[in-house]
Amino acid sequence: MSDQITDRIAKLEKIRELGVDPYGSRFTDVTANAAIAAAAEKLTIESGQILDAGPETTFRAAGRVTLHRIFGNLMFMTVRDRTGDLQFGLSKKMVTEGWKVAKLLDLGDIVGVEGTLGRTKTGELTLWCTSLTLLSKALRPPPEKFHGLTDVEARYRRRYVDLFANPESRDVFIKRAKIIDYARAVLHRRGFLEVETPVLQPIYGGAAARPFTTHHNTLDMDLFLRISPELYLKRCLVGGLERVYEFSRNFRNEGISPRHNPEFTLLELYQAYGDYHDMMDVCEDFIAGAARDVIGTNKIMFGDQEIDYTTPWPRMKYVDLFAEHVGFPLTDIAKVRQRARELKLEETKMDDAVVVNALFEHHVEPKLVNPTFVIDYPAPICPLTKRDPADPNFALRFELFINRMEIGNAYSELNDPAVQRETFSNQLRGEGDETMAVMDEDYVEALEYGMPPAGGLGIGIDRVVMLLTGSKSIRDVILFPLQRGQGPGT
RNA sequence: GCCUCGCUAGCUCAGUUGGCAGAGCAGCUGACUCUUAAUCAGCGGGUCCAAGGUUCGAGUCCUUGGCGGGGCACCA
């Protein structure tokens, strides 16, 4: 055990000897630091002045001590709450009872105070305390006051420390919550209903991904953690709920990267009687709106790259982007396969459409920096999408790209049960052993009852938060990202 | 799974050619009633990720392993 912890335990015992509980309880009528600062803005306070106590000038406040400066019988401390930092002042004269406890305070302790506003000789807004209550003694020291906690592993494993030590980290998660609130507001305005569908699924579907498996003991039944809520949400359309959405935690048993976490959040929504054009409108409303209203600008830096969220966003055909950036039409399969061989792809194991899409990912996607809708995908890689009536080789699907990342994926939903049954049966080669085309007989039966034509959309919420907060890693926008070696089996 | 970089005090980091383990912050003691990364004086603090190996001698070199970052593969 470190000396610092030993010292703090000794102080805790001294505090108990003073008859004070070092782990306090309910502390009522607290005004947030930011609100206290806002209230002070309305008052005239001279430097060096402490105002007379009164309902406009006296506040109760609480938070964690992040800095302190002690001058014999005078103490300043910087106290942090969820809204920001505020300086508290304590003098032995003003807090006669609390002074003994104040001298035993450490950085990281959580305190509650009552005090009166004033300014120091240097003009700093200060809450001059008339009482001090220790609400929680910290036994472990906080990170270094200037650099905070910078060790990446420590920030993920002990996020609670990161959150109180690094305000910019806390701000990311506050913004994440506001972005999600904003999405809900957009959808409610459009008449959508929030629903919840199974995480434990007997058949996984709705995406191309390897699932996590688990087992229900009493039913003696193998189950999958969902890779997508899609097939259940579309059952809701059959049932007549017509406009539904879900913030879906999805689980995919695949690699981890700065853009991939094994569990991640997808906003998925379905709108009966609409199509994928309506879904483009929703994307723009949500993401450009959140940039404007949550972040406060439509031009946001991501690293060195400025991204312009100003709408409308370009809507480019897949076939045209392919020809432009690859250099020949996607229908020229000989050239497509030739190029794939040059890129050392195992093209002989892939169907044509899979090779085409591999070239698209290699040549086109890296060019898509500002928000771009790529529309009308080759039909064979779209098993859940309605075919274009004008050209059944293409499907009415778009993907939204921002900063080279796929952010959204949307279809005019396939609602012909016969076509759906057929696409479930035609497994594509080159898409891995376990693709989205797992036959879900109950889902096809649902379509046979009649599903209205609909637009459907999935948006990667973690990635949207990354973009809007300038976070380089998905782990910086997930509170507790998966880390190796924490369980009893390790 | 593969490649690569990293792991030194509570935190942030130095550590030369293989030759006594260092600094700042934090902590402890003392001074100090207007500081704000407070200041000044003094003091304490190490499983150098782990285990082997080479060597008279390893934080440093070698091997294996652990954990993490980045890249590839997979994928959204």
XYZ file of C-alpha atoms (C1' of nucleotides) in Angstrom:
566
model
C 0.000 0.000 0.000
C 1.374 3.389 -0.923
C 2.303 6.007 1.625
C -0.267 8.331 0.176
C -3.088 5.933 0.965
C -1.697 5.336 4.438
C -1.595 9.084 5.051
C -5.151 9.486 3.912
C -6.417 6.658 6.102
C -4.693 8.316 9.061
C -6.482 11.553 8.257
C -9.753 9.690 7.978
C -9.251 8.336 11.475
C -8.508 11.834 12.790
C -11.688 13.085 11.171
C -13.659 10.329 12.895
C -12.016 11.311 16.203
C -13.405 14.819 15.669
C -16.868 13.233 15.575
C -17.270 13.806 11.855
C -18.439 11.090 9.432
C -15.959 11.145 6.535
C -18.619 9.673 4.250
C -21.476 12.128 4.479
C -25.035 11.758 3.323
C -27.713 13.794 1.604
C -26.659 17.374 0.976
C -29.639 19.392 -0.149
C -30.360 22.651 -1.966
C -27.132 22.583 -3.944
C -26.661 25.093 -6.739
C -24.420 23.973 -9.588
C -21.111 25.792 -9.980
C -22.058 27.147 -13.407
C -25.352 28.453 -12.023
C -23.546 30.157 -9.134
C -21.177 31.802 -11.607
C -24.154 32.885 -13.721
C -25.863 34.368 -10.657
C -22.685 36.273 -9.803
C -22.700 37.820 -13.269
C -25.841 39.712 -12.312
C -24.240 41.190 -9.197
C -21.630 43.876 -8.839
C -18.768 42.536 -6.770
C -15.622 44.583 -6.251
C -12.260 42.900 -6.076
C -11.533 42.106 -2.446
C -15.196 42.347 -1.515
C -17.312 39.703 0.199
C -21.022 40.387 -0.196
C -23.461 40.386 2.705
C -25.241 37.076 3.165
C -28.677 36.889 1.582
C -30.862 34.860 -0.746
C -29.170 36.318 -3.867
C -25.621 35.968 -2.571
C -25.498 32.827 -0.448
C -25.360 29.338 -1.974
C -24.834 25.752 -1.080
C -22.449 23.953 -3.416
C -20.782 20.552 -3.652
C -18.070 18.870 -5.647
C -14.623 17.357 -5.758
C -11.554 19.292 -4.595
C -9.203 19.427 -7.586
C -6.703 22.067 -6.419
C -5.956 23.745 -3.116
C -3.694 26.491 -1.893
C -3.126 27.033 1.793
C -1.795 30.119 3.581
C -1.701 29.288 7.229
C -5.206 30.146 8.280
C -6.578 30.840 4.813
C -7.369 28.257 2.173
C -8.473 28.419 -1.437
C -9.692 25.350 -3.210
C -10.913 24.718 -6.702
C -13.992 22.518 -6.578
C -15.308 20.708 -9.625
C -18.870 19.602 -10.237
C -20.604 18.366 -13.393
C -20.943 21.920 -14.679
C -17.414 23.189 -14.091
C -14.954 24.532 -11.561
C -15.481 27.175 -8.891
C -13.121 28.575 -6.280
C -14.116 28.184 -2.657
C -12.428 30.265 0.027
C -12.108 29.192 3.643
C -10.667 31.164 6.491
C -10.215 29.937 10.027
C -12.197 32.919 11.299
C -15.244 32.202 9.130
C -15.460 28.429 9.601
C -14.331 27.974 13.184
C -15.981 24.567 13.518
C -14.986 23.264 10.103
C -11.388 24.428 10.172
C -10.057 21.300 11.863
C -11.665 19.211 9.130
C -10.514 21.618 6.424
C -6.900 21.124 7.451
C -7.359 17.371 6.937
C -8.731 17.747 3.387
C -6.874 16.187 0.478
C -7.091 16.627 -3.249
C -9.889 14.424 -4.515
C -12.111 14.726 -1.443
C -15.756 15.552 -2.063
C -17.126 18.421 -0.025
C -20.308 20.393 0.429
C -20.277 23.985 1.576
C -22.458 26.954 2.272
C -20.954 30.280 1.416
C -21.346 33.822 0.243
C -20.126 35.262 -3.028
C -17.166 37.544 -3.210
C -14.124 38.359 -5.248
C -10.499 38.107 -4.213
C -8.025 40.947 -4.567
C -7.145 39.522 -7.973
C -10.811 39.560 -8.998
C -11.433 35.811 -8.877
C -15.020 34.843 -8.142
C -14.992 33.004 -4.831
C -17.593 31.360 -2.663
C -16.496 32.281 0.864
C -17.541 29.379 3.030
C -19.357 29.722 6.310
C -19.632 25.970 6.730
C -17.859 22.954 5.325
C -19.168 19.384 5.209
C -16.970 16.474 4.199
C -19.107 14.309 1.937
C -16.556 11.697 0.904
C -12.923 11.137 1.825
C -10.762 10.047 -1.099
C -8.274 7.379 -0.067
C -6.443 7.369 -3.395
C -4.750 10.471 -4.784
C -6.071 11.941 -8.048
C -3.762 12.182 -11.086
C -1.310 14.999 -11.513
C -3.120 18.321 -11.487
C -1.693 19.776 -14.666
C -1.476 16.843 -17.076
C -4.398 14.853 -15.717
C -4.622 11.176 -16.606
C -3.069 10.690 -20.040
C -2.143 7.001 -20.038
C -4.552 5.586 -22.599
C -4.991 2.234 -20.919
C -5.612 3.815 -17.521
C -8.161 6.191 -19.031
C -10.198 3.268 -20.382
C -9.788 0.911 -17.451
C -10.446 3.588 -14.832
C -12.816 5.816 -16.729
C -14.159 7.207 -13.453
C -10.763 8.833 -12.877
C -10.572 10.048 -16.462
C -14.009 11.619 -16.128
C -13.255 13.695 -13.055
C -9.627 14.428 -13.897
C -10.050 15.354 -17.578
C -12.918 17.782 -18.227
C -12.572 17.300 -21.990
C -13.320 13.609 -21.543
C -16.380 14.375 -19.437
C -17.513 16.843 -22.114
C -17.424 14.161 -24.808
C -19.895 12.032 -22.867
C -22.127 14.995 -22.091
C -22.187 15.762 -25.818
C -22.885 12.129 -26.608
C -25.976 12.279 -24.415
C -27.101 15.528 -26.033
C -26.613 14.118 -29.529
C -28.795 11.139 -28.629
C -31.403 13.473 -27.111
C -31.300 15.445 -30.344
C -31.923 12.329 -32.435
C -34.919 11.432 -30.286
C -36.321 14.934 -30.707
C -35.962 14.738 -34.501
C -37.702 11.366 -34.597
C -40.510 12.298 -32.225
C -41.183 15.391 -34.298
C -41.592 13.068 -37.267
C -43.989 10.826 -35.397
C -41.696 7.886 -34.622
C -42.272 5.490 -31.743
C -39.369 4.166 -29.671
C -39.538 0.383 -29.308
C -37.347 -2.335 -27.821
C -36.678 -5.612 -29.580
C -34.778 -8.748 -28.509
C -31.060 -8.673 -27.816
C -31.121 -12.458 -27.388
C -32.128 -13.892 -30.737
C -32.532 -17.535 -31.803
C -31.600 -16.568 -35.381
C -29.278 -13.660 -36.065
C -29.779 -11.455 -39.095
C -29.987 -7.989 -40.562
C -26.254 -7.604 -41.168
C -23.183 -9.513 -42.294
C -21.267 -10.273 -39.127
C -20.162 -13.041 -36.824
C -22.300 -13.192 -33.688
C -21.571 -13.878 -30.041
C -23.308 -17.013 -28.878
C -24.849 -17.795 -25.526
C -27.183 -20.337 -23.985
C -30.408 -20.267 -22.035
C -30.244 -23.000 -19.405
C -33.904 -23.599 -18.604
C -34.979 -23.644 -22.233
C -31.745 -25.467 -23.143
C -31.510 -23.209 -26.151
C -28.567 -21.637 -27.957
C -29.029 -17.922 -28.577
C -27.157 -15.166 -30.355
C -26.557 -11.625 -29.175
C -28.065 -9.494 -31.890
C -25.904 -8.182 -34.697
C -28.804 -5.958 -35.797
C -32.410 -5.234 -34.764
C -33.536 -4.964 -38.390
C -35.729 -8.018 -38.832
C -37.641 -7.361 -35.600
C -38.226 -3.697 -36.354
C -39.656 -4.623 -39.745
C -41.982 -7.096 -38.029
C -43.240 -3.995 -36.168
C -44.083 -2.452 -39.547
C -46.112 -5.552 -40.439
C -47.937 -5.061 -37.133
C -48.876 -1.520 -38.107
C -46.653 0.516 -35.801
C -45.609 2.235 -39.046
C -42.849 4.504 -37.680
C -40.492 2.860 -35.211
C -36.941 3.345 -33.995
C -34.562 1.780 -31.541
C -31.184 2.713 -30.109
C -29.805 -0.759 -30.534
C -26.713 -2.055 -28.800
C -25.340 -4.527 -31.309
C -22.691 -7.172 -30.730
C -20.318 -8.380 -33.401
C -17.636 -10.931 -32.670
C -14.923 -9.342 -34.757
C -11.770 -7.295 -34.611
C -11.282 -4.211 -32.474
C -9.963 -1.012 -34.064
C -10.215 2.753 -33.590
C -13.498 2.499 -35.484
C -14.844 -0.826 -34.156
C -15.891 -1.957 -30.704
C -17.424 -5.427 -30.140
C -20.539 -3.749 -28.766
C -21.684 -0.560 -30.390
C -24.814 1.522 -30.743
C -26.839 1.747 -33.904
C -29.861 3.979 -34.277
C -32.228 2.067 -36.495
C -35.546 3.379 -37.794
C -38.279 2.370 -40.242
C -40.893 4.548 -41.850
C -43.876 2.912 -43.561
C -44.967 4.404 -46.883
C -41.590 6.107 -47.259
C -38.444 5.096 -49.079
C -34.698 5.678 -48.878
C -35.060 9.311 -49.925
C -36.921 9.996 -46.685
C -34.032 8.357 -44.863
C -31.573 10.788 -46.435
C -33.683 13.621 -45.063
C -33.542 12.064 -41.594
C -29.736 11.749 -41.810
C -29.351 15.399 -42.702
C -31.850 16.549 -40.085
C -30.177 14.576 -37.340
C -26.460 14.922 -38.037
C -26.305 18.415 -39.509
C -28.804 19.550 -36.868
C -26.749 18.049 -34.045
C -23.616 19.710 -35.429
C -25.387 23.048 -35.440
C -27.374 22.786 -32.191
C -25.202 20.585 -29.967
C -21.704 21.499 -31.173
C -22.623 24.968 -32.392
C -21.144 24.952 -35.897
C -21.581 23.209 -39.232
C -17.842 22.970 -39.842
C -16.065 20.639 -37.446
C -12.414 19.629 -37.410
C -11.500 15.959 -37.309
C -7.759 15.867 -36.820
C -6.371 18.154 -39.514
C -9.454 17.694 -41.648
C -12.299 20.185 -41.656
C -15.640 18.584 -42.389
C -18.510 20.689 -43.672
C -21.928 19.484 -42.543
C -23.858 22.131 -44.448
C -26.885 20.576 -46.176
C -27.936 19.398 -48.675
C -25.353 16.652 -48.939
C -24.426 15.324 -52.394
C -26.218 12.178 -53.549
C -23.912 10.262 -55.881
C -24.693 7.076 -57.736
C -22.529 4.087 -56.850
C -22.060 3.251 -60.515
C -20.841 6.778 -61.325
C -18.464 7.005 -58.361
C -17.063 3.630 -59.331
C -16.347 4.685 -62.911
C -14.874 8.010 -61.785
C -12.456 6.717 -59.154
C -11.715 3.178 -60.381
C -11.335 4.237 -64.010
C -13.637 1.812 -65.828
C -17.271 0.773 -65.568
C -18.243 -1.801 -62.964
C -19.859 -3.833 -65.725
C -16.417 -4.559 -67.225
C -15.912 -7.686 -65.137
C -12.662 -8.666 -66.861
C -11.055 -5.374 -65.844
C -12.644 -5.587 -62.407
C -11.066 -8.976 -61.764
C -7.766 -7.854 -63.276
C -7.614 -4.912 -60.861
C -8.573 -7.168 -57.952
C -5.622 -9.432 -58.769
C -3.335 -6.390 -58.806
C -4.584 -5.580 -55.299
C -3.819 -9.184 -54.270
C -7.459 -9.929 -53.486
C -8.516 -13.577 -53.584
C -10.944 -12.742 -56.334
C -11.402 -16.296 -57.566
C -13.295 -17.079 -54.361
C -15.628 -14.095 -54.783
C -18.766 -13.463 -56.784
C -18.644 -10.569 -59.236
C -20.565 -8.139 -57.057
C -18.304 -8.836 -54.086
C -15.198 -8.078 -56.163
C -16.795 -4.902 -57.477
C -17.562 -3.790 -53.959
C -14.039 -4.579 -52.784
C -12.715 -2.209 -55.479
C -15.280 0.377 -54.447
C -14.112 0.189 -50.842
C -10.478 0.455 -51.906
C -10.722 3.228 -54.495
C -13.848 5.241 -53.722
C -14.509 5.259 -49.997
C -11.153 6.928 -49.101
C -12.244 9.896 -51.245
C -15.482 10.532 -49.356
C -14.594 13.149 -46.745
C -17.481 15.580 -46.582
C -20.881 13.974 -45.984
C -21.861 12.046 -49.118
C -24.767 9.740 -49.868
C -23.685 6.888 -52.110
C -26.902 5.671 -53.721
C -28.090 2.614 -55.665
C -25.895 -0.339 -54.778
C -25.443 -3.503 -56.855
C -28.389 -5.712 -56.012
C -26.506 -8.939 -55.161
C -24.890 -7.366 -52.066
C -28.251 -6.063 -50.816
C -30.367 -9.047 -49.717
C -32.852 -6.961 -47.732
C -33.352 -4.132 -50.230
C -36.004 -3.481 -52.849
C -34.703 -3.700 -56.401
C -34.796 -0.655 -58.643
C -37.877 -1.225 -60.854
C -36.059 0.548 -63.704
C -32.977 -1.695 -63.429
C -33.170 -4.767 -61.194
C -29.365 -5.062 -61.197
C -29.365 -2.261 -58.649
C -31.016 -1.911 -55.263
C -32.555 1.181 -53.710
C -29.941 1.494 -51.013
C -27.610 4.239 -49.874
C -24.699 4.417 -47.529
C -23.701 7.690 -45.903
C -19.971 8.361 -45.729
C -18.296 11.042 -43.648
C -14.535 11.298 -43.236
C -14.124 8.006 -45.176
C -16.188 6.161 -42.582
C -19.495 4.464 -43.200
C -21.902 6.289 -40.926
C -25.312 5.232 -42.217
C -26.898 2.511 -44.290
C -30.449 2.696 -45.619
C -32.845 0.924 -47.940
C -36.128 1.103 -49.595
C -37.114 -2.063 -47.776
C -37.694 -5.290 -49.624
C -41.290 -6.276 -48.889
C -41.862 -8.985 -51.511
C -41.761 -12.258 -49.559
C -40.961 -14.349 -52.627
C -37.935 -12.225 -53.522
C -36.895 -12.173 -49.853
C -37.057 -15.966 -49.635
C -34.893 -16.184 -52.734
C -32.206 -13.742 -51.533
C -32.013 -15.553 -48.201
C -31.300 -18.737 -50.149
C -28.646 -17.333 -52.482
C -25.530 -17.120 -50.365
C -22.868 -14.950 -51.911
C -19.365 -16.313 -52.152
C -16.592 -14.167 -50.687
C -18.651 -12.583 -47.935
C -17.346 -14.878 -45.228
C -18.825 -18.081 -43.888
C -21.577 -16.469 -41.886
C -23.378 -13.741 -43.791
C -26.618 -11.874 -43.346
C -28.353 -14.384 -45.568
C -29.410 -16.704 -42.778
C -32.878 -17.969 -43.586
C -35.390 -16.575 -41.123
C -38.585 -18.394 -41.989
C -40.692 -16.514 -39.449
C -39.559 -13.200 -40.928
C -40.588 -14.290 -44.432
C -43.948 -15.400 -43.034
C -44.339 -11.935 -41.535
C -43.772 -10.435 -44.964
C -46.429 -12.770 -46.335
C -48.972 -11.029 -44.082
C -47.988 -7.822 -45.883
C -45.388 -5.224 -44.932
C -46.010 -1.706 -46.181
C -43.362 -0.267 -48.462
C -40.937 1.532 -46.184
C -37.679 3.358 -45.830
C -35.264 1.985 -43.244
C -32.060 3.480 -41.861
C -29.248 2.571 -39.520
C -26.856 5.215 -38.174
C -23.704 4.380 -36.243
C -24.140 6.536 -33.181
C -20.635 5.987 -31.826
C -19.151 7.151 -35.106
C -21.411 10.190 -35.278
C -20.262 11.128 -31.780
C -16.637 10.601 -32.854
C -17.091 12.975 -35.787
C -18.970 15.654 -33.890
C -16.563 15.620 -30.922
C -13.369 15.160 -32.936
C -12.576 11.880 -31.172
C -10.018 9.766 -33.033
C -10.972 6.457 -31.413
C -14.361 4.869 -30.845
C -13.069 4.009 -27.364
C -13.035 7.722 -26.588
C -16.813 7.891 -27.029
C -17.694 4.626 -25.232
C -17.599 4.960 -21.456
C -16.252 1.512 -20.671
C -14.713 -0.029 -23.790
C -13.856 -3.719 -23.690
C -10.351 -4.380 -22.365
C -8.557 -7.675 -22.093
C -7.866 -9.556 -18.914
C -10.331 -8.282 -16.337
C -12.383 -11.378 -15.582
C -12.089 -14.247 -13.081
C -10.802 -16.512 -15.848
C -7.768 -14.370 -16.545
C -4.517 -14.102 -35.980
C -0.031 -11.210 -38.124
C 3.353 -6.738 -38.066
C 5.052 -2.698 -35.167
C 5.740 0.668 -30.983
C 5.276 1.184 -25.757
C 5.133 -0.327 -20.184
C 10.429 3.366 -14.823
C 7.529 6.602 -7.831
C 0.275 7.832 -6.742
C 0.385 10.955 -11.694
C 3.372 13.204 -15.964
C 7.993 11.912 -17.756
C 13.889 11.666 -18.139
C 17.484 7.752 -17.759
C 23.907 8.652 -22.314
C 28.231 3.200 -24.552
C 25.680 -2.206 -19.995
C 28.541 0.685 -14.384
C 25.247 3.685 -7.311
C 17.343 4.752 -9.890
C 16.257 10.697 -11.446
C 12.978 15.314 -12.089
C 8.249 17.952 -11.770
C 3.544 17.440 -9.603
C 1.341 14.793 -5.528
C 2.737 13.294 -0.163
C 5.100 14.450 4.854
C 7.411 18.538 8.284
C 7.863 23.844 8.897
C 6.616 29.267 7.320
C 2.566 32.030 5.290
C -5.003 35.494 5.507
C -6.089 37.000 -1.349
C -3.805 32.468 -3.999
C -5.157 30.248 -8.562
C -0.334 24.714 -12.055
C 0.511 29.604 -5.048
C 5.540 30.338 -3.071
C 9.919 29.226 0.141
C 12.994 25.613 3.198
C 13.674 20.538 4.524
C 12.265 15.121 4.235
C 10.385 10.430 2.612
C 8.789 7.485 -1.531
C 10.738 2.137 -6.733
C 8.509 -5.798 -7.894
C 12.147 -0.251 -13.682
C 5.194 -5.163 -16.521
C 6.638 -10.704 -15.427
C 9.804 -14.978 -15.854
C 14.138 -16.876 -17.811
C 19.026 -15.938 -20.258
C 23.923 -13.367 -21.559
C 27.436 -10.680 -18.416
C 32.028 -9.338 -13.141
C 27.662 -6.181 -13.503
C 21.056 -5.452 -16.904
C 15.945 -0.184 -16.397
C 19.350 -0.704 -20.755
C 21.174 -6.616 -24.579
C 18.554 -11.663 -25.889
C 14.123 -15.200 -25.380
C 9.214 -16.156 -23.854
C 4.811 -14.325 -21.798
C 1.191 -10.286 -20.063
C -1.303 -5.616 -20.952
C -1.924 -1.320 -24.052
C -1.473 2.072 -28.698
C -1.143 2.036 -34.130
C -1.323 -0.816 -38.774
C -2.980 -5.300 -41.591
C -6.804 -8.986 -41.847
C -12.112 -9.148 -40.488
C -15.992 -5.681 -40.228
C -20.125 -1.085 -39.501
